[in-house]
GROMACS .gro file of N, CA and C in nm:
model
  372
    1UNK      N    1   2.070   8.418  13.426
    1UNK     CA    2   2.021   8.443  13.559
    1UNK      C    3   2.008   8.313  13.639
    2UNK      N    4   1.943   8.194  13.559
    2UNK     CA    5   1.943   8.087  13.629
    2UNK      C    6   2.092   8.023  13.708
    3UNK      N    7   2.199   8.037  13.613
    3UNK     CA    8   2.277   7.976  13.647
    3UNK      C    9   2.344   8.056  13.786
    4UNK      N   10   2.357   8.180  13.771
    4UNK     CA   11   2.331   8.277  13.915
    4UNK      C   12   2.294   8.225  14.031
    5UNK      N   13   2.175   8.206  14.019
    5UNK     CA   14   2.099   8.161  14.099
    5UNK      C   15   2.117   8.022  14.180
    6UNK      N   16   2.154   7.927  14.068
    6UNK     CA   17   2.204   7.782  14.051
    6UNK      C   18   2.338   7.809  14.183
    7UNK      N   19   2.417   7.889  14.192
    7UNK     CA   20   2.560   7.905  14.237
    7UNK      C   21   2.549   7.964  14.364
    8UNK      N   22   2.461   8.045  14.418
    8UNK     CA   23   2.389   8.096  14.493
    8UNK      C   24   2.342   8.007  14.617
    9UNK      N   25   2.235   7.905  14.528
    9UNK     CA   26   2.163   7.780  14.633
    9UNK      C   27   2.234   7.640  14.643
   10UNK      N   28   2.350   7.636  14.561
   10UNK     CA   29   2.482   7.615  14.610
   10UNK      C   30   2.552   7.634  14.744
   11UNK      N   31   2.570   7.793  14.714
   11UNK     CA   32   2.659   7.836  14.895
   11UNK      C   33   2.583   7.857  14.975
   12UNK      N   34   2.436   7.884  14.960
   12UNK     CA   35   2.381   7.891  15.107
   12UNK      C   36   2.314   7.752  15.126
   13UNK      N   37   2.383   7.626  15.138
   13UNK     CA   38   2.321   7.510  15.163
   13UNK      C   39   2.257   7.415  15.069
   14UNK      N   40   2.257   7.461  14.936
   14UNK     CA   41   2.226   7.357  14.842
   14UNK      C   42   2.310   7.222  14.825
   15UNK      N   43   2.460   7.249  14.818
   15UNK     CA   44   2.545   7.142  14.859
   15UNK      C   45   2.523   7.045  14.929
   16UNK      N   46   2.510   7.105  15.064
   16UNK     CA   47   2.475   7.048  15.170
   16UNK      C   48   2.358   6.931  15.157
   17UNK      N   49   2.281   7.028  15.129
   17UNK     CA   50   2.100   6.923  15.122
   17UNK      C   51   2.153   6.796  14.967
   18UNK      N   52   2.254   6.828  14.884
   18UNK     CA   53   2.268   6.722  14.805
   18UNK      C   54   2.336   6.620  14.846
   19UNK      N   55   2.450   6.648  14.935
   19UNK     CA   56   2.543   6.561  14.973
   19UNK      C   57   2.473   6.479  15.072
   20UNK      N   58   2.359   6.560  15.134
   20UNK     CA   59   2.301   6.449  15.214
   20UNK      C   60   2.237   6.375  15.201
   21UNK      N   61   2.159   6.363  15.031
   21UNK     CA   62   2.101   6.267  14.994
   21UNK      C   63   2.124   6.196  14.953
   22UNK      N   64   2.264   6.209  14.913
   22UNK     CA   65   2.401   6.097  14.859
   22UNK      C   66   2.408   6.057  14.941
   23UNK      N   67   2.408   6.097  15.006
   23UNK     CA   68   2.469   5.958  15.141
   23UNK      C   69   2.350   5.891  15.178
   24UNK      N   70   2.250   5.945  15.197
   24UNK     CA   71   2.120   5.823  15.224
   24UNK      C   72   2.099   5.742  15.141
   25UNK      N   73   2.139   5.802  15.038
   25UNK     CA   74   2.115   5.699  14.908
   25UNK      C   75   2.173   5.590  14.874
   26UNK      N   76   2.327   5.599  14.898
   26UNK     CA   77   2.459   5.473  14.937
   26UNK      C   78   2.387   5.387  15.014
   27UNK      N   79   2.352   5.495  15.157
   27UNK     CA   80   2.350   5.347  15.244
   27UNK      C   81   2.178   5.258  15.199
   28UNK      N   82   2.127   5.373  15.138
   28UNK     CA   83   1.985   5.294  15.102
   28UNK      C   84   1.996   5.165  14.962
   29UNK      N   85   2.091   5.184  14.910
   29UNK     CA   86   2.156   5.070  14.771
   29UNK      C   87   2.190   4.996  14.839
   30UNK      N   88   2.273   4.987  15.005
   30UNK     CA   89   2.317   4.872  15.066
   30UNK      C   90   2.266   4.726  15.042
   31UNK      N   91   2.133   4.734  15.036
   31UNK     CA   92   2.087   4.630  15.056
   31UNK      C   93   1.984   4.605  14.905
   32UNK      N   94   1.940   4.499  14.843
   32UNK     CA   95   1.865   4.474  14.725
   32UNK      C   96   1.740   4.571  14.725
   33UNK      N   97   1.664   4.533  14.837
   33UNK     CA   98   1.520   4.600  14.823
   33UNK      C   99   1.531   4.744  14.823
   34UNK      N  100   1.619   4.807  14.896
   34UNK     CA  101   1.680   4.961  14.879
   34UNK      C  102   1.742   5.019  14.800
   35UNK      N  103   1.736   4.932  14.671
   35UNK     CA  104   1.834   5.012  14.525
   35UNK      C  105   1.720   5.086  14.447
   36UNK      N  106   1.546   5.078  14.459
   36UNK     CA  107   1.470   5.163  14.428
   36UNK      C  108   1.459   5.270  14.448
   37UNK      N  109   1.491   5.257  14.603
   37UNK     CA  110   1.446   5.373  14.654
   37UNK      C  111   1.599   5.490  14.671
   38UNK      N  112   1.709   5.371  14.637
   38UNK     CA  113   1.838   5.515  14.670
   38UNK      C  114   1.814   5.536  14.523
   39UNK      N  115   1.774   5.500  14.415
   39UNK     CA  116   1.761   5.563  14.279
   39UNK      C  117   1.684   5.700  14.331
   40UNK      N  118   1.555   5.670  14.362
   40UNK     CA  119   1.475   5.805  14.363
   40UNK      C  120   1.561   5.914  14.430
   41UNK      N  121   1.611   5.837  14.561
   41UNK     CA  122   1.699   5.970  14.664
   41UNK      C  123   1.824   6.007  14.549
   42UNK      N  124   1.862   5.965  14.497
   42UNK     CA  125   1.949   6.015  14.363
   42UNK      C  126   1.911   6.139  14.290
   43UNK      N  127   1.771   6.094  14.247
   43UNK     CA  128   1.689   6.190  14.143
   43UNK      C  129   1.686   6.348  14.242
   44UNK      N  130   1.636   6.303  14.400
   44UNK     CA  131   1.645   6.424  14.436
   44UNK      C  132   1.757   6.513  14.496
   45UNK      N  133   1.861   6.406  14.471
   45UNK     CA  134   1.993   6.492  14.458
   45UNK      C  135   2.027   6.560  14.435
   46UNK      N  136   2.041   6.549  14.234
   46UNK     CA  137   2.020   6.591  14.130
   46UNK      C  138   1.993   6.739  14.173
   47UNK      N  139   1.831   6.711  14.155
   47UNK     CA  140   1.741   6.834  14.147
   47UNK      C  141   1.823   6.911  14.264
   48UNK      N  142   1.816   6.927  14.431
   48UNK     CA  143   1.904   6.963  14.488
   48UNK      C  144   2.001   7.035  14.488
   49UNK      N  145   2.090   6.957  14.383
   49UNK     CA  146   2.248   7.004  14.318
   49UNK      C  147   2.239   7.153  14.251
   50UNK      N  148   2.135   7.143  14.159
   50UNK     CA  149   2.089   7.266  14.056
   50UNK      C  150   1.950   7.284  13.999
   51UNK      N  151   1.843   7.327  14.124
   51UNK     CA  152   1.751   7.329  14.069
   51UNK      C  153   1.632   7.384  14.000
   52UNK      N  154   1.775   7.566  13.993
   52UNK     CA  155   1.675   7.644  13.880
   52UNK      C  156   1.701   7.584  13.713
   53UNK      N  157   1.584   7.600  13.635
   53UNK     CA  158   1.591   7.563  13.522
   53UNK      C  159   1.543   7.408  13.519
   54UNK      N  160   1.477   7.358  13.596
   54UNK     CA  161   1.446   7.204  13.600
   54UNK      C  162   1.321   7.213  13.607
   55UNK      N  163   1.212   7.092  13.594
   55UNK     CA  164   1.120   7.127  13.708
   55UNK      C  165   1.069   6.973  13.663
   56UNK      N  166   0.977   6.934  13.752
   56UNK     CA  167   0.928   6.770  13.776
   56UNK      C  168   0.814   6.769  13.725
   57UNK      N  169   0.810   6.685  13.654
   57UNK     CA  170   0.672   6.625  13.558
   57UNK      C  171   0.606   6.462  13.618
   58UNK      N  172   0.527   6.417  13.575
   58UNK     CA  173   0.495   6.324  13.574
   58UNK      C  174   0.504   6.216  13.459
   59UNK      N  175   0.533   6.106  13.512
   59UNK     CA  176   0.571   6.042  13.385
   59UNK      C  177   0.449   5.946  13.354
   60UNK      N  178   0.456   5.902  13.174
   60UNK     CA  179   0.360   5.828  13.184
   60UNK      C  180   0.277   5.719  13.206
   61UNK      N  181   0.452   5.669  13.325
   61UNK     CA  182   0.401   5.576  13.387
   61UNK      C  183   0.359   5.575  13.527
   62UNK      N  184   0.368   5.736  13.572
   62UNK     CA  185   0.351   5.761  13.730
   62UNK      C  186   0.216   5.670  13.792
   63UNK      N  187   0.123   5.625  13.680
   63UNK     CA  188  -0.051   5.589  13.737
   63UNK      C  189  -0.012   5.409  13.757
   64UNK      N  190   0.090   5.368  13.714
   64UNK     CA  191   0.133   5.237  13.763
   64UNK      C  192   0.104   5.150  13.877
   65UNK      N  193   0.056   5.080  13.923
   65UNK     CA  194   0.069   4.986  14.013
   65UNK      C  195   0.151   4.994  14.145
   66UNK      N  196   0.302   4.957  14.015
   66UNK     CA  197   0.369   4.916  14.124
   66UNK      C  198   0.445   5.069  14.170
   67UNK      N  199   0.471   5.178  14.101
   67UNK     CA  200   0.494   5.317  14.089
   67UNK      C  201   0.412   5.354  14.244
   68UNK      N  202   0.258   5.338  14.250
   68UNK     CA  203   0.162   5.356  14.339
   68UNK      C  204   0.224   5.251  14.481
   69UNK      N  205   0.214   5.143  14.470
   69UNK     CA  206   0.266   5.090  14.603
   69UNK      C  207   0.422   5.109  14.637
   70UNK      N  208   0.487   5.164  14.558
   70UNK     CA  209   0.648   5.252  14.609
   70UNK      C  210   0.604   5.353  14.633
   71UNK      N  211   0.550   5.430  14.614
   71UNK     CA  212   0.532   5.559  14.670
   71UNK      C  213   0.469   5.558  14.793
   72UNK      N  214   0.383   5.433  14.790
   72UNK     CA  215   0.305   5.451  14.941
   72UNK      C  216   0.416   5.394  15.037
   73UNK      N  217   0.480   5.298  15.036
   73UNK     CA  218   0.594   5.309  15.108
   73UNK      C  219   0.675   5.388  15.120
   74UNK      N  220   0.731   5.466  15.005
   74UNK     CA  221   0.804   5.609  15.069
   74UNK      C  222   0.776   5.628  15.109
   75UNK      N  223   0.650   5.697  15.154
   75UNK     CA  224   0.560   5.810  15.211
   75UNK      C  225   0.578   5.783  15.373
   76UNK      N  226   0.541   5.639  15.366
   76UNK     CA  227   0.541   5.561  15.544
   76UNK      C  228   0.700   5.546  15.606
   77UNK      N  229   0.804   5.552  15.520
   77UNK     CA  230   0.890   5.509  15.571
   77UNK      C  231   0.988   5.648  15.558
   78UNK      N  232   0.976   5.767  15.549
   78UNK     CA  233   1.035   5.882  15.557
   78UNK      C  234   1.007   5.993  15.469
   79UNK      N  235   0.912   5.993  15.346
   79UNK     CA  236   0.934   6.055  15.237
   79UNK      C  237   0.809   6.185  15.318
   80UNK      N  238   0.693   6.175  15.423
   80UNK     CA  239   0.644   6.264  15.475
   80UNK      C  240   0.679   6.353  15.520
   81UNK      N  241   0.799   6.317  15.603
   81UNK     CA  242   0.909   6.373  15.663
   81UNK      C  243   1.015   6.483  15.567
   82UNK      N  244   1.062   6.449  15.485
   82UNK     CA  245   1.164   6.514  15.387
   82UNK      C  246   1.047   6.601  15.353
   83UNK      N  247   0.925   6.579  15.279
   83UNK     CA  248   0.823   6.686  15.220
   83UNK      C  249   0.767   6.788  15.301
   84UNK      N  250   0.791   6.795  15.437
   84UNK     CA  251   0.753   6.843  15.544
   84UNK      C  252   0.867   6.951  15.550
   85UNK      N  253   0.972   6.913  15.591
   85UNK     CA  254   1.124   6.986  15.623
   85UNK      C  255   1.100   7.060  15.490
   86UNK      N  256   1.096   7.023  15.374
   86UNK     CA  257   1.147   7.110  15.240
   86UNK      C  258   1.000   7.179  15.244
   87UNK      N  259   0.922   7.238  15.302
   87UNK     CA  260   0.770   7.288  15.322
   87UNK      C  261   0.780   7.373  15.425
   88UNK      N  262   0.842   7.351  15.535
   88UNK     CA  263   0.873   7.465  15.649
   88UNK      C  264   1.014   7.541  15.581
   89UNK      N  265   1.128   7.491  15.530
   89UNK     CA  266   1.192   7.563  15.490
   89UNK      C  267   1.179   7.695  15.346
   90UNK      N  268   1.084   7.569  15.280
   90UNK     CA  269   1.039   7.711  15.168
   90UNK      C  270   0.937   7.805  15.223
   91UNK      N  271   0.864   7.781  15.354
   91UNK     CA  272   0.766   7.887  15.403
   91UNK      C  273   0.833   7.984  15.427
   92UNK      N  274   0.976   7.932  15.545
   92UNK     CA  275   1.062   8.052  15.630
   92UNK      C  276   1.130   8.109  15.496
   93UNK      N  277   1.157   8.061  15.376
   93UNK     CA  278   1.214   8.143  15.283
   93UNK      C  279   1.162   8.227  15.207
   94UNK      N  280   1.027   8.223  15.229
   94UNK     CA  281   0.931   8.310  15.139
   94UNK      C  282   0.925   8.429  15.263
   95UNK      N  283   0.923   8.421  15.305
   95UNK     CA  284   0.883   8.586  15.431
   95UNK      C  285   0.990   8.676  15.342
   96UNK      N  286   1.083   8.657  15.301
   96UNK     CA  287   1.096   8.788  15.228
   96UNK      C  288   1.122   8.774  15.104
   97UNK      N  289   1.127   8.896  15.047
   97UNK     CA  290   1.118   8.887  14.891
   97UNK      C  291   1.216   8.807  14.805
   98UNK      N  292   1.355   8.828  14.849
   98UNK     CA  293   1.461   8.781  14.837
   98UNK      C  294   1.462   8.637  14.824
   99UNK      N  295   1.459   8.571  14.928
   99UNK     CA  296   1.418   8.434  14.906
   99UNK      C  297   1.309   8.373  14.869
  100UNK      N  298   1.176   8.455  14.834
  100UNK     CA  299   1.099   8.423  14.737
  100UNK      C  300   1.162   8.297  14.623
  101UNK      N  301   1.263   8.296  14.547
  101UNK     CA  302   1.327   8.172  14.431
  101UNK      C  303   1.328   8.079  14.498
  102UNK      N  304   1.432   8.103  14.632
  102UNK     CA  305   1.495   7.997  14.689
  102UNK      C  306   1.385   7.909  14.746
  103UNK      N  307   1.309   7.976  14.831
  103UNK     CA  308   1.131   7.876  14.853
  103UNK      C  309   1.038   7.803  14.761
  104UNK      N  310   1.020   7.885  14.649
  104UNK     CA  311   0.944   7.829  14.551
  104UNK      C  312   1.064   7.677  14.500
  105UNK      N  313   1.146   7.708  14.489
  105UNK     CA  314   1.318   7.530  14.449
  105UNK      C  315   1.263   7.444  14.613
  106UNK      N  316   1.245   7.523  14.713
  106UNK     CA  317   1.213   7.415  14.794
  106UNK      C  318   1.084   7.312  14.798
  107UNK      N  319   0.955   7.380  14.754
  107UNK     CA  320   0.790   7.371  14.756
  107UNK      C  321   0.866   7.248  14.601
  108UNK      N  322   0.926   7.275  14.508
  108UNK     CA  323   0.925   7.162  14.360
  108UNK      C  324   0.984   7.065  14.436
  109UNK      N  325   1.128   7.067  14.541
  109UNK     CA  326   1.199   6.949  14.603
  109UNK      C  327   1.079   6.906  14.730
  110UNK      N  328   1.016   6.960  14.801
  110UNK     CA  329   0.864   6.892  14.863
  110UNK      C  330   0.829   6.790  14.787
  111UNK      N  331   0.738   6.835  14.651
  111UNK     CA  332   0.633   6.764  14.586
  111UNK      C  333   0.725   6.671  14.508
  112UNK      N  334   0.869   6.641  14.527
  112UNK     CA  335   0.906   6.587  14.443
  112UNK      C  336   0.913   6.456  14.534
  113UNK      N  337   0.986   6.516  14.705
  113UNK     CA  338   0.977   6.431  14.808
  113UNK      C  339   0.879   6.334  14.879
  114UNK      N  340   0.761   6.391  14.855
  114UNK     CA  341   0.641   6.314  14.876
  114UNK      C  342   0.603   6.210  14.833
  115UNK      N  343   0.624   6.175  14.642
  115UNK     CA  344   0.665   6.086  14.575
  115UNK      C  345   0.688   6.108  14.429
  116UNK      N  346   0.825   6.031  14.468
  116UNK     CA  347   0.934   6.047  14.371
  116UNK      C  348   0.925   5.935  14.249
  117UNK      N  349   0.851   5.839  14.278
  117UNK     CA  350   0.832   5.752  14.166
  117UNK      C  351   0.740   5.778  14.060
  118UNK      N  352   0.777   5.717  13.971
  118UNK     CA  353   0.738   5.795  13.828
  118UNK      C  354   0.750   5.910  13.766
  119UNK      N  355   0.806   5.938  13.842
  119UNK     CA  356   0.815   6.165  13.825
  119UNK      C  357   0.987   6.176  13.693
  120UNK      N  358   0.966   6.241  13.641
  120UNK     CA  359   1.061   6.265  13.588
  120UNK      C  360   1.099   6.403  13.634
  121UNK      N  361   1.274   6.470  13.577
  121UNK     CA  362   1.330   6.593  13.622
  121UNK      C  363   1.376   6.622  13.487
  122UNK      N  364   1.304   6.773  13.437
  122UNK     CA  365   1.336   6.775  13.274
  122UNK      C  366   1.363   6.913  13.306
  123UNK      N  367   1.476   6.950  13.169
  123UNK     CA  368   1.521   7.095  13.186
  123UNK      C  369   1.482   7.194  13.110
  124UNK      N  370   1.432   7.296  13.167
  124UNK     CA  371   1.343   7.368  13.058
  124UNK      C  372   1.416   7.484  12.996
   0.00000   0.00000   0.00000
């Protein structure tokens, strides 16, 4: 069923939302200080690409330091934004039953967007 599903949030725009984080992510490696952060936009690629059967944990180094001051820079420099968009889109997808899955894959790519450091993506 997952993989169904997987093929599904594929054609109605899953592609889409991955390819576009590939590309933020390129141009975010451009430069030294931005190869952290296009890693994370990677991770939420990933998830993106196929993200029934996954789901995001915390890792045990998420309580880190420096984990904590990358994330607070995500947060300031766009990551509010992405958690926001993937939060109105899983709301409008929950009004009906149907997209009930597809909302709940958006609300895990939110909390993943908000901050992505330290978080791991494991397949269950």
């Amino acid at each position: 069923m997952g993989c169904l599903m997987n093929i599904l949030w594929l054609v109605f725009g899953g592609i889409f939302t991955a390819i576009e984080y590939v590309m933020s992510s390129l141009l975010m490696m451009i430069t030294i200080v931005g190869i952290p952060f296009g890693i994370q936009t990677l991770k939420m690629a990933g998830l993106a690409l196929w993200p029934f059967g996954k789901e995001v944990r915390s890792g045990e180094r998420a309580s880190g330091c420096l984990y904590v001051l990358m994330n607070v820079v995500w947060i300031l420099f766009g990551g509010i934004w992405i958690c926001l968009s993937h939060l109105c889109f899983g709301a409008f997808l929950c009004i009906t039953i149907i997209g009930i899955p597809f909302g709940l894959q958006h609300f895990k790519l939110a909390s993943l967007a908000l901050a992505p450091f330290g978080k791991d993506i494991v397949t269950i």
